[in-house]
CSV table of C-alpha atoms in Angstrom, one decimal:
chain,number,residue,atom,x,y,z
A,1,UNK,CA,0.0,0.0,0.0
A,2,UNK,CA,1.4,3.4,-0.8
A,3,UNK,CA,1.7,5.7,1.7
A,4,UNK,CA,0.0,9.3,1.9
A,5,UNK,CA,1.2,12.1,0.8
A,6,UNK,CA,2.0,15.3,3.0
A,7,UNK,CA,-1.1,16.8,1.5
A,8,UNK,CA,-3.4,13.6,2.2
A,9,UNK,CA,-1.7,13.5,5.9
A,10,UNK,CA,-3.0,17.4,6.5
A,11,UNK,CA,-6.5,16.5,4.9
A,12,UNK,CA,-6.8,13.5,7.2
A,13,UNK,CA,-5.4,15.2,10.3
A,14,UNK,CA,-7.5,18.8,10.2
A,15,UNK,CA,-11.0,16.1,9.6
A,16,UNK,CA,-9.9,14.1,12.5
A,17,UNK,CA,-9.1,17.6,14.3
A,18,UNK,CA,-12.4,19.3,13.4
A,19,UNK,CA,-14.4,15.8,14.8
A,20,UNK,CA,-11.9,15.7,17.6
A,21,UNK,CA,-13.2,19.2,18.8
A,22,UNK,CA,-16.8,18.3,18.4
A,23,UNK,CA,-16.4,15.5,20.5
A,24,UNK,CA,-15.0,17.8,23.2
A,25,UNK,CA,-16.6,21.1,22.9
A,26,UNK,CA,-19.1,20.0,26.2
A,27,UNK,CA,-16.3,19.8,28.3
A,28,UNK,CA,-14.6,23.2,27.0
A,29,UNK,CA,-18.2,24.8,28.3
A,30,UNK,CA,-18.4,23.2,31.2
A,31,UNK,CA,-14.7,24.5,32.0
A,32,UNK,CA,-15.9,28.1,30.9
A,33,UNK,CA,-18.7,27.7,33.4
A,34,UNK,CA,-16.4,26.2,36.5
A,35,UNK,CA,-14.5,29.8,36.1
A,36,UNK,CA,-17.9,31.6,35.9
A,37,UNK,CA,-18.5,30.6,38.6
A,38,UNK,CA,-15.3,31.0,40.9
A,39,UNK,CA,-15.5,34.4,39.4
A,40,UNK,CA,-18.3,34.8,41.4
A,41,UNK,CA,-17.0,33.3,44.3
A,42,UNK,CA,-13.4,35.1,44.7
A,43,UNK,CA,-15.5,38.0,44.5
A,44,UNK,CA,-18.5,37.2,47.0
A,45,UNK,CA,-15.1,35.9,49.7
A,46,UNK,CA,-12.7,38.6,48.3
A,47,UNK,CA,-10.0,37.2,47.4
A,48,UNK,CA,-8.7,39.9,44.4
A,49,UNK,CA,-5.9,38.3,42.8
A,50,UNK,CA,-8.5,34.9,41.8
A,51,UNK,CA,-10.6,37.4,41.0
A,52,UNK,CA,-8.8,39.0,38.7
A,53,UNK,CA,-7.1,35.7,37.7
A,54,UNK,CA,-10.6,33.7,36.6
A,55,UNK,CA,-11.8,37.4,34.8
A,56,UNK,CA,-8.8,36.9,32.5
A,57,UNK,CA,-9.6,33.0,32.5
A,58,UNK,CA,-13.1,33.7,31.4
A,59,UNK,CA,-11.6,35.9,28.9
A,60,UNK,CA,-9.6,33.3,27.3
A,61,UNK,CA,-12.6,30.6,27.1
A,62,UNK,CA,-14.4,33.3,25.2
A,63,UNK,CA,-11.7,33.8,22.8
A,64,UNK,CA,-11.1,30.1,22.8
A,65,UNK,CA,-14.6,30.1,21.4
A,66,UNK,CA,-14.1,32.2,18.7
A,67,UNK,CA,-11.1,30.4,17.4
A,68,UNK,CA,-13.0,27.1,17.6
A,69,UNK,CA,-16.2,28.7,15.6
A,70,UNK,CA,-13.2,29.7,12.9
A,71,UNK,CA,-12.1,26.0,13.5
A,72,UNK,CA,-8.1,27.4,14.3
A,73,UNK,CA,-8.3,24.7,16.5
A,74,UNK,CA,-4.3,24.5,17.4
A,75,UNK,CA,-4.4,28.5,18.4
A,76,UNK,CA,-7.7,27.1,20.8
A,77,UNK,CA,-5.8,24.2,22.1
A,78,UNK,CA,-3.1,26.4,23.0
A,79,UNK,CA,-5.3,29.4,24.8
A,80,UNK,CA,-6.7,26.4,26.4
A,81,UNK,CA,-3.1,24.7,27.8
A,82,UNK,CA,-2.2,28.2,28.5
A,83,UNK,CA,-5.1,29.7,30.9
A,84,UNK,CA,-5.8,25.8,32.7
A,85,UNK,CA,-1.4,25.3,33.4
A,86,UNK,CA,-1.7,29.4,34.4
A,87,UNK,CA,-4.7,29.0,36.3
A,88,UNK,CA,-3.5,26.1,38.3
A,89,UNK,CA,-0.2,27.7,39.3
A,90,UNK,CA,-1.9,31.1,40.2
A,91,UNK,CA,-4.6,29.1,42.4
A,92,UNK,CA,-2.0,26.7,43.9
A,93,UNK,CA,0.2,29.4,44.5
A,94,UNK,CA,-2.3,31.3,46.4
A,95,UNK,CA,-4.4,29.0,48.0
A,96,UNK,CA,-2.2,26.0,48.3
A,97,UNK,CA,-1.9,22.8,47.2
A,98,UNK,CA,-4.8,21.7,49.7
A,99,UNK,CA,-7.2,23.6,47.4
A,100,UNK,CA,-6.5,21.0,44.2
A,101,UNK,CA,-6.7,23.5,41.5
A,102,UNK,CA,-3.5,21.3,40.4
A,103,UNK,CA,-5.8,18.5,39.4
A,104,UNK,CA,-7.5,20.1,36.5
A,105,UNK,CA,-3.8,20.5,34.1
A,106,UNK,CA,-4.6,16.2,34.1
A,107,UNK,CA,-7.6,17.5,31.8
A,108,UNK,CA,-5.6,19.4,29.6
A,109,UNK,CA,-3.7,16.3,28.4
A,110,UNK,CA,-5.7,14.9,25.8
A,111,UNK,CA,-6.3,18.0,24.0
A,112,UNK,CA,-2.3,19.3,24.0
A,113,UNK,CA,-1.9,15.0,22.7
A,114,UNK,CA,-4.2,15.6,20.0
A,115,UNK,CA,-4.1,19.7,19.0
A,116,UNK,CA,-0.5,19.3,18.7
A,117,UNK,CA,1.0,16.4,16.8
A,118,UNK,CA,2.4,18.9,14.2
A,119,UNK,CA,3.8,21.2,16.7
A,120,UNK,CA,6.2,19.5,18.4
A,121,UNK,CA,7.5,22.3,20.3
A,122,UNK,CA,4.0,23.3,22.2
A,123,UNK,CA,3.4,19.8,22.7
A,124,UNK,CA,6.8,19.7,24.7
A,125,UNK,CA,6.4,23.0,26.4
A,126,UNK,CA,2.7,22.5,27.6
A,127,UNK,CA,3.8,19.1,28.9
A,128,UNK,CA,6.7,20.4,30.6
A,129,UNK,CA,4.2,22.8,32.3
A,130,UNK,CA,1.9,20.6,33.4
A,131,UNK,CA,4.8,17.9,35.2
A,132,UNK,CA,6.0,21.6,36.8
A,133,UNK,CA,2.8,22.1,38.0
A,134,UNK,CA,2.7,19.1,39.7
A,135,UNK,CA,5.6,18.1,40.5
A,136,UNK,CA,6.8,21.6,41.6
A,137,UNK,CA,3.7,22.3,43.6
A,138,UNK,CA,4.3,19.1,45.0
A,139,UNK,CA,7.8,19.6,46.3
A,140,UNK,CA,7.1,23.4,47.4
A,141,UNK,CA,3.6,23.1,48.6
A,142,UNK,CA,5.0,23.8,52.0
A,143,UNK,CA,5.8,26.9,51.1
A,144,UNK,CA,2.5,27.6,49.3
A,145,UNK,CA,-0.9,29.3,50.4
A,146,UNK,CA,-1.5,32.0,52.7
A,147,UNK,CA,-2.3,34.7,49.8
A,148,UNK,CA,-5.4,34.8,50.5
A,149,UNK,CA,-7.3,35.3,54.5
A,150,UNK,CA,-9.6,31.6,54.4
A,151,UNK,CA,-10.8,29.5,57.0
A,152,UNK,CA,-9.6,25.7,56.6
A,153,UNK,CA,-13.2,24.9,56.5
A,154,UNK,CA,-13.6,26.9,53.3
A,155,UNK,CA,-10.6,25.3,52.2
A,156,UNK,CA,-11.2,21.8,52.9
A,157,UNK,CA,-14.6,22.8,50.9
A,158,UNK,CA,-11.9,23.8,48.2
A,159,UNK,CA,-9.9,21.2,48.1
A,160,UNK,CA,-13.4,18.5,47.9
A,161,UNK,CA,-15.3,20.2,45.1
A,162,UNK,CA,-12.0,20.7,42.9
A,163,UNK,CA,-11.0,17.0,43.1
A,164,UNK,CA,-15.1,15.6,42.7
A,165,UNK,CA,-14.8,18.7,39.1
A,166,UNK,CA,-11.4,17.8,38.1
A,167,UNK,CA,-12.4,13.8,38.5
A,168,UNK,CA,-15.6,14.6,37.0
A,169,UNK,CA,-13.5,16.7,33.7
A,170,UNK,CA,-10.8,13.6,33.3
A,171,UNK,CA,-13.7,11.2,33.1
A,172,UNK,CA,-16.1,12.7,31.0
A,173,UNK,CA,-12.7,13.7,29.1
A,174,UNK,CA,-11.8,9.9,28.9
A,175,UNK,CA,-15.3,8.7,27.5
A,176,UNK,CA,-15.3,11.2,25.1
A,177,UNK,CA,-11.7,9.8,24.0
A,178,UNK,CA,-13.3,6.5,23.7
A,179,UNK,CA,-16.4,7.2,22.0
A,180,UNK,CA,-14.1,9.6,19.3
A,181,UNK,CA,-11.8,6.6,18.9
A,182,UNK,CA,-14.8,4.2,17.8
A,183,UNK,CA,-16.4,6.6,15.3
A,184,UNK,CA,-12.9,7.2,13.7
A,185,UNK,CA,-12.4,3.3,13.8
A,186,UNK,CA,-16.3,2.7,12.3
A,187,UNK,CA,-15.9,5.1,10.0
A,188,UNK,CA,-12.5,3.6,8.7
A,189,UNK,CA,-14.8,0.2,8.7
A,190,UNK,CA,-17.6,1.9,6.4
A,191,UNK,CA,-14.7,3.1,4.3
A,192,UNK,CA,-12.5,0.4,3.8
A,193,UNK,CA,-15.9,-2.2,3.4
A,194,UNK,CA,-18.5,-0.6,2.0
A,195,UNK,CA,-19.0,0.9,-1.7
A,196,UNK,CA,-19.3,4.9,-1.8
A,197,UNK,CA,-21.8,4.8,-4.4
A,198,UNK,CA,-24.3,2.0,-3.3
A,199,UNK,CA,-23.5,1.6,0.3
A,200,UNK,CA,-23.6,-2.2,0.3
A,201,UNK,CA,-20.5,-3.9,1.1
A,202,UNK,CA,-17.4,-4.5,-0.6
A,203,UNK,CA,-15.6,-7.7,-2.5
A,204,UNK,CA,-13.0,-7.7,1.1
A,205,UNK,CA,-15.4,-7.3,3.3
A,206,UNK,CA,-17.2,-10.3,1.6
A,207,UNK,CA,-14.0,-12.5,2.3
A,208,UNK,CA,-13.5,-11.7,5.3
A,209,UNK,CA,-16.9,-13.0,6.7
A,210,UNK,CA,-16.2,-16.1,4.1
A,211,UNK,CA,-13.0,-16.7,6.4
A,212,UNK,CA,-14.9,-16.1,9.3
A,213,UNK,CA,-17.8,-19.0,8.5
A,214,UNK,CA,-14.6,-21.1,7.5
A,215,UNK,CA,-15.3,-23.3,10.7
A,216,UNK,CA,-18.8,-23.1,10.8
A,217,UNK,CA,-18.7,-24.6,7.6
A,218,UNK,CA,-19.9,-28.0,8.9
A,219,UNK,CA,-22.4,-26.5,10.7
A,220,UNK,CA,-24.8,-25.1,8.4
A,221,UNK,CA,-25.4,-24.8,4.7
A,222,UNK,CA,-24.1,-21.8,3.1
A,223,UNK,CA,-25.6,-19.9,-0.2
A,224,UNK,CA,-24.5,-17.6,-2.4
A,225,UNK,CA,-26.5,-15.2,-4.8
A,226,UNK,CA,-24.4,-13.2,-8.0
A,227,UNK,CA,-26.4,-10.8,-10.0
A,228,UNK,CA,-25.7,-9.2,-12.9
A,229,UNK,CA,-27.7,-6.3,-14.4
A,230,UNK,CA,-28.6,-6.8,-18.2
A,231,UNK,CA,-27.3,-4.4,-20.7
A,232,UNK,CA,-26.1,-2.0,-18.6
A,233,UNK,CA,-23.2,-0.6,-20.5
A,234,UNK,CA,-26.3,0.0,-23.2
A,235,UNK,CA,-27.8,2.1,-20.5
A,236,UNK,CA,-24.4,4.3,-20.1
A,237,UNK,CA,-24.3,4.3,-23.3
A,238,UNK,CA,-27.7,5.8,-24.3
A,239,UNK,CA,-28.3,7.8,-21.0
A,240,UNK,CA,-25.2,8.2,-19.3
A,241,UNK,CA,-23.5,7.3,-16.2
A,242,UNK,CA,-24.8,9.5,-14.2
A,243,UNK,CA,-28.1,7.9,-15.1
A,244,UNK,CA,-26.1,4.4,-15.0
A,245,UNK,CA,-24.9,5.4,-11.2
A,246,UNK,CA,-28.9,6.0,-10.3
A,247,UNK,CA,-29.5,2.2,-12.0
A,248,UNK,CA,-26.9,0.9,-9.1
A,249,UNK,CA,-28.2,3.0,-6.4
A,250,UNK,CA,-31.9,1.6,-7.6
A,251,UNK,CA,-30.7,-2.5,-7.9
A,252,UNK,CA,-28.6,-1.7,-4.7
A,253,UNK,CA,-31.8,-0.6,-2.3
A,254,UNK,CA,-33.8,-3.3,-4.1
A,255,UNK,CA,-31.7,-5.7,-3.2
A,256,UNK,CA,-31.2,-5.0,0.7
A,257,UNK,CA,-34.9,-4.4,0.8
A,258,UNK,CA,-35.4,-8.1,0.1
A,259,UNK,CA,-32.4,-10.0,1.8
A,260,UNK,CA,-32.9,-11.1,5.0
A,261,UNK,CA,-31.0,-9.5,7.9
A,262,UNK,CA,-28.8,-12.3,8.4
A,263,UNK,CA,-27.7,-12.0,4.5
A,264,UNK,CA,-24.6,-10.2,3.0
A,265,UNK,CA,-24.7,-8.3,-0.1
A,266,UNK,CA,-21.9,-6.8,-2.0
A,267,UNK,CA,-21.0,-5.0,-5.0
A,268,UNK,CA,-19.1,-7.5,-6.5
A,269,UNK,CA,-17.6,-5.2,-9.4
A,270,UNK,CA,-19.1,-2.7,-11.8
A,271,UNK,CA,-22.6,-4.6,-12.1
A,272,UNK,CA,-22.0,-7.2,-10.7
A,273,UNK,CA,-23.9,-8.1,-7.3
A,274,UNK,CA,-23.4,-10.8,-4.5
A,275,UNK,CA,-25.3,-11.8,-1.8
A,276,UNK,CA,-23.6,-14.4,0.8
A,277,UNK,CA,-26.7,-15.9,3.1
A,278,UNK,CA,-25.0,-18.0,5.7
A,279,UNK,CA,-27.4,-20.9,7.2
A,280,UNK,CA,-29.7,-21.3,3.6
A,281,UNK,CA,-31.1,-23.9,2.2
A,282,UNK,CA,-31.1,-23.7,-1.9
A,283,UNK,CA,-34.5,-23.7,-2.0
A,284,UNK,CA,-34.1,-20.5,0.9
A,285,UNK,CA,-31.5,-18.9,-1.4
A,286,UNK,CA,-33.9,-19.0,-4.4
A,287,UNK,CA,-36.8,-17.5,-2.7
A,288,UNK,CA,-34.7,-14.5,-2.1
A,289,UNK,CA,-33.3,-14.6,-5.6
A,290,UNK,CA,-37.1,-14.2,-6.7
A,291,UNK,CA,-37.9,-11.5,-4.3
A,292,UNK,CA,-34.8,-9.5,-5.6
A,293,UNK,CA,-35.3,-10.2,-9.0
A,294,UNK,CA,-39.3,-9.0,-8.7
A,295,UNK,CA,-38.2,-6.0,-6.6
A,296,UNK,CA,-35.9,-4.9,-9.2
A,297,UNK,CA,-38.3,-5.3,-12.2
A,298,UNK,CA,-41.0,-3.1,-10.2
A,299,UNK,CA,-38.7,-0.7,-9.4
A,300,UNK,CA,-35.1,-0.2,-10.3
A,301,UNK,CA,-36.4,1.3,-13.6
A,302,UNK,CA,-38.2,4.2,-12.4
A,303,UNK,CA,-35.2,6.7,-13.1
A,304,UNK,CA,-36.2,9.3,-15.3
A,305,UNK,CA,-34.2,11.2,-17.9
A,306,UNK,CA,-35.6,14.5,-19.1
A,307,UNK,CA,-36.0,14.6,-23.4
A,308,UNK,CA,-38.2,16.7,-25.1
A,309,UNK,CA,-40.0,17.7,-22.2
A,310,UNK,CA,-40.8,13.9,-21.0
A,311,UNK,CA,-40.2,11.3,-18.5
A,312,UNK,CA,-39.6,8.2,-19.3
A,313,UNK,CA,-38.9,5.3,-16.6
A,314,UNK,CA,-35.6,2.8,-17.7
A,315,UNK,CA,-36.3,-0.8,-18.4
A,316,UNK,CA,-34.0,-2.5,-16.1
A,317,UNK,CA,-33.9,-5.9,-15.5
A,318,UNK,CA,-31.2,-9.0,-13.9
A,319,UNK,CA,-29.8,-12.0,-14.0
A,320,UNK,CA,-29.4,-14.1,-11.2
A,321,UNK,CA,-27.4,-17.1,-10.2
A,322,UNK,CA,-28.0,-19.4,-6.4
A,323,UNK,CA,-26.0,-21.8,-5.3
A,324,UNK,CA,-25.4,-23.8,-2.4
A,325,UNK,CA,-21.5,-24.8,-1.1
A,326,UNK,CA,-21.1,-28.7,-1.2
A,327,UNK,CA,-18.9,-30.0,1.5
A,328,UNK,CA,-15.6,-30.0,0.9
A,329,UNK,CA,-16.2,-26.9,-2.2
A,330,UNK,CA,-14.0,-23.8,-1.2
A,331,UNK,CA,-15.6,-20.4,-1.8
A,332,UNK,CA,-14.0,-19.7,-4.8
A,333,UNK,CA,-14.9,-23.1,-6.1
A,334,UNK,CA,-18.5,-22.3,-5.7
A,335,UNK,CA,-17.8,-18.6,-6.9
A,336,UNK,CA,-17.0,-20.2,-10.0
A,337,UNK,CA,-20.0,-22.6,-10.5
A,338,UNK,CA,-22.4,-19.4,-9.9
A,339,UNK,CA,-20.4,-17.5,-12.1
A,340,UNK,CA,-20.2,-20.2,-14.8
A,341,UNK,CA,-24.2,-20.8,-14.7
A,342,UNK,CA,-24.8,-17.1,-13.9
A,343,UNK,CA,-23.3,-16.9,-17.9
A,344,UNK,CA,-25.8,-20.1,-19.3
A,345,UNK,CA,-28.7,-17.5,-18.0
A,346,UNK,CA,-27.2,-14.9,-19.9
A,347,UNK,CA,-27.0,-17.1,-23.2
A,348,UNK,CA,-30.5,-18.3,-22.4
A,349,UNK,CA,-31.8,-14.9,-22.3
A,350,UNK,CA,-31.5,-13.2,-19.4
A,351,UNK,CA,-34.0,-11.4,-17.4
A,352,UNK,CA,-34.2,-15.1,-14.5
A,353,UNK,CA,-33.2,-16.9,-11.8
A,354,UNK,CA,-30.8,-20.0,-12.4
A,355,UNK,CA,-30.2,-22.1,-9.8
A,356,UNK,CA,-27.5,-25.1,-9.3
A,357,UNK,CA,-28.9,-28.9,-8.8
């Protein structure tokens, strides 16, 4: 496989950044709203120097807003590293490290990880802040607090609710890691399986499950279903492939609305359609063959094409091919059998169902 190019590598990156931030934009407002609120506090107990600090941090979340509506989502990143490792020194320096203003740089991680894999530099230096942070406060939180005139029941209070938000942050911080992991890994599935234009699945994907039944083999029967649609390079030819991409779509939804849901259906290449129905009986398989095959006389034709003012539905029909594995026949094997008598219904006239003794 070739690898991608520094241009692809952006384009992948800033889509992954752009879902990455929608993932996480909750817990960037429910940060803004933890320093609303201490705003509001520091005032009400007068302390001035949070004050002033969580003014300038509410500051920051509204410009960190703005850069995330323009989607400069490395410049937001960094305003948000910035004000949470500032923030957390100012607090710990004032209050001490009882108060647990240190825990929230632990929610900072993932977004400097992620915002930053091109800048190697901030990466470095926000991480570097954040071990100071903790590590320094650690080592020098003897020498910490007393900036501001609190009781020790206000700051045991402190030191409770920052821990229980800061726990609260790194969780819901975590799950939304996890949950942006999965869609980027389901929507690398529906890529690398599934057929842009007809949205069934692909030739690998078909193998795969093929591999998969490998030891259920013995088990159950196993049938397979290959359709082909009849003249379709005519219909490129006379109406175009845009009109010829419609004709897909059309045989596509015709054929999921009649397979069962324990059935697997493919675009098998241009035209060509398979259906893999583990646990069918040929006389099963068939059945669905007709349903499919009625399904797409009824209705994969009604595409219209606009000539002289009038709307004229296609004729589109298929041929169709069922088979059923024999013990001891490999996939391809029976591929090949479908195929071959797929190609007698042709000769014969096409527009049917053929079926293997």
């Amino acid at each position: 496989m070739t690898s991608l190019s520094d241009d692809d590598r952006a384009q992948v990156l800033y889509e992954a950044t752009v879902q990455y931030w929608q993932h996480i934009l909750t817990i960037v407002r429910f940060a803004f709203s933890i320093h609303v609120v201490l705003l509001v506090l520091f005032l009400f107990i007068q302390v001035p120097v949070m004050f002033l600090g969580n003014a300038v941090s509410v500051l920051v979340y509204v410009w960190c807003f703005r850069e995330i509506k323009r989607k400069r989502f490395q410049l937001a990143g960094l305003l948000m590293g910035i004000e949470i490792v500032g923030h957390a020194m100012l607090a710990t320096w004032v209050l001490g490290w009882e108060s647990n203003f240190f825990l929230f740089v632990f929610c900072v991680v993932p977004v400097v990880a992620f915002s930053f894999q091109r800048a190697r530099a901030r990466r470095v230096c926000l991480n570097l802040a954040i071990m100071l942070v903790v590590v320094g406060g650690f080592a020098g939180r003897r020498h910490m607090g007393g900036g501001a005139q609190i009781s020790p029941q206000l700051m045991d209070t402190f030191g409770v609710l920052n821990a229980l938000a800061a726990t609260a942050l790194l969780l819901r911080s975590a799950a939304l890691s996890v949950s942006f992991s999965l869609q980027m890994q389901m929507s690398l599935f529906q890529t690398a399986h599934c057929d842009s234009l007809t949205n069934l699945y692909t030739r690998r994907r078909i193998m795969q499950r093929v591999r998969q039944l490998g030891a259920q083999r013995h088990q159950q029967e196993v049938s397979v279903l290959m359709l082909d649609i009849d003249h379709f390079k005519l219909i490129n030819d006379a109406h175009g492939h845009d009109v010829g991409d419609v004709v897909l779509q059309r045989v596509a939804q015709a054929i999921t609305a009649s397979v069962r849901t324990t059935d697997m259906a493919a675009r098998w290449g241009g035209e060509e359609f398979l259906v893999l129905m583990p646990g069918t009986s040929t006389a099963d398989a068939q059945g669905v063959a007709e349903r499919v095959l009625a399904c797409i006389r009824a209705d994969a034709g009604e595409v219209t094409e606009m000539g002289e003012g009038l709307a004229q539905p296609l004729q589109v029909t298929a041929t169709l091919a069922v088979a059923t594995l024999q013990p001891g026949e490999t996939f391809r094997e029976a591929l090949s059998r479908v195929d071959h008598l797929l190609y007698e219904g042709k000769r014969a006239g096409r527009d049917r169902v053929m079926v293997a003794a």
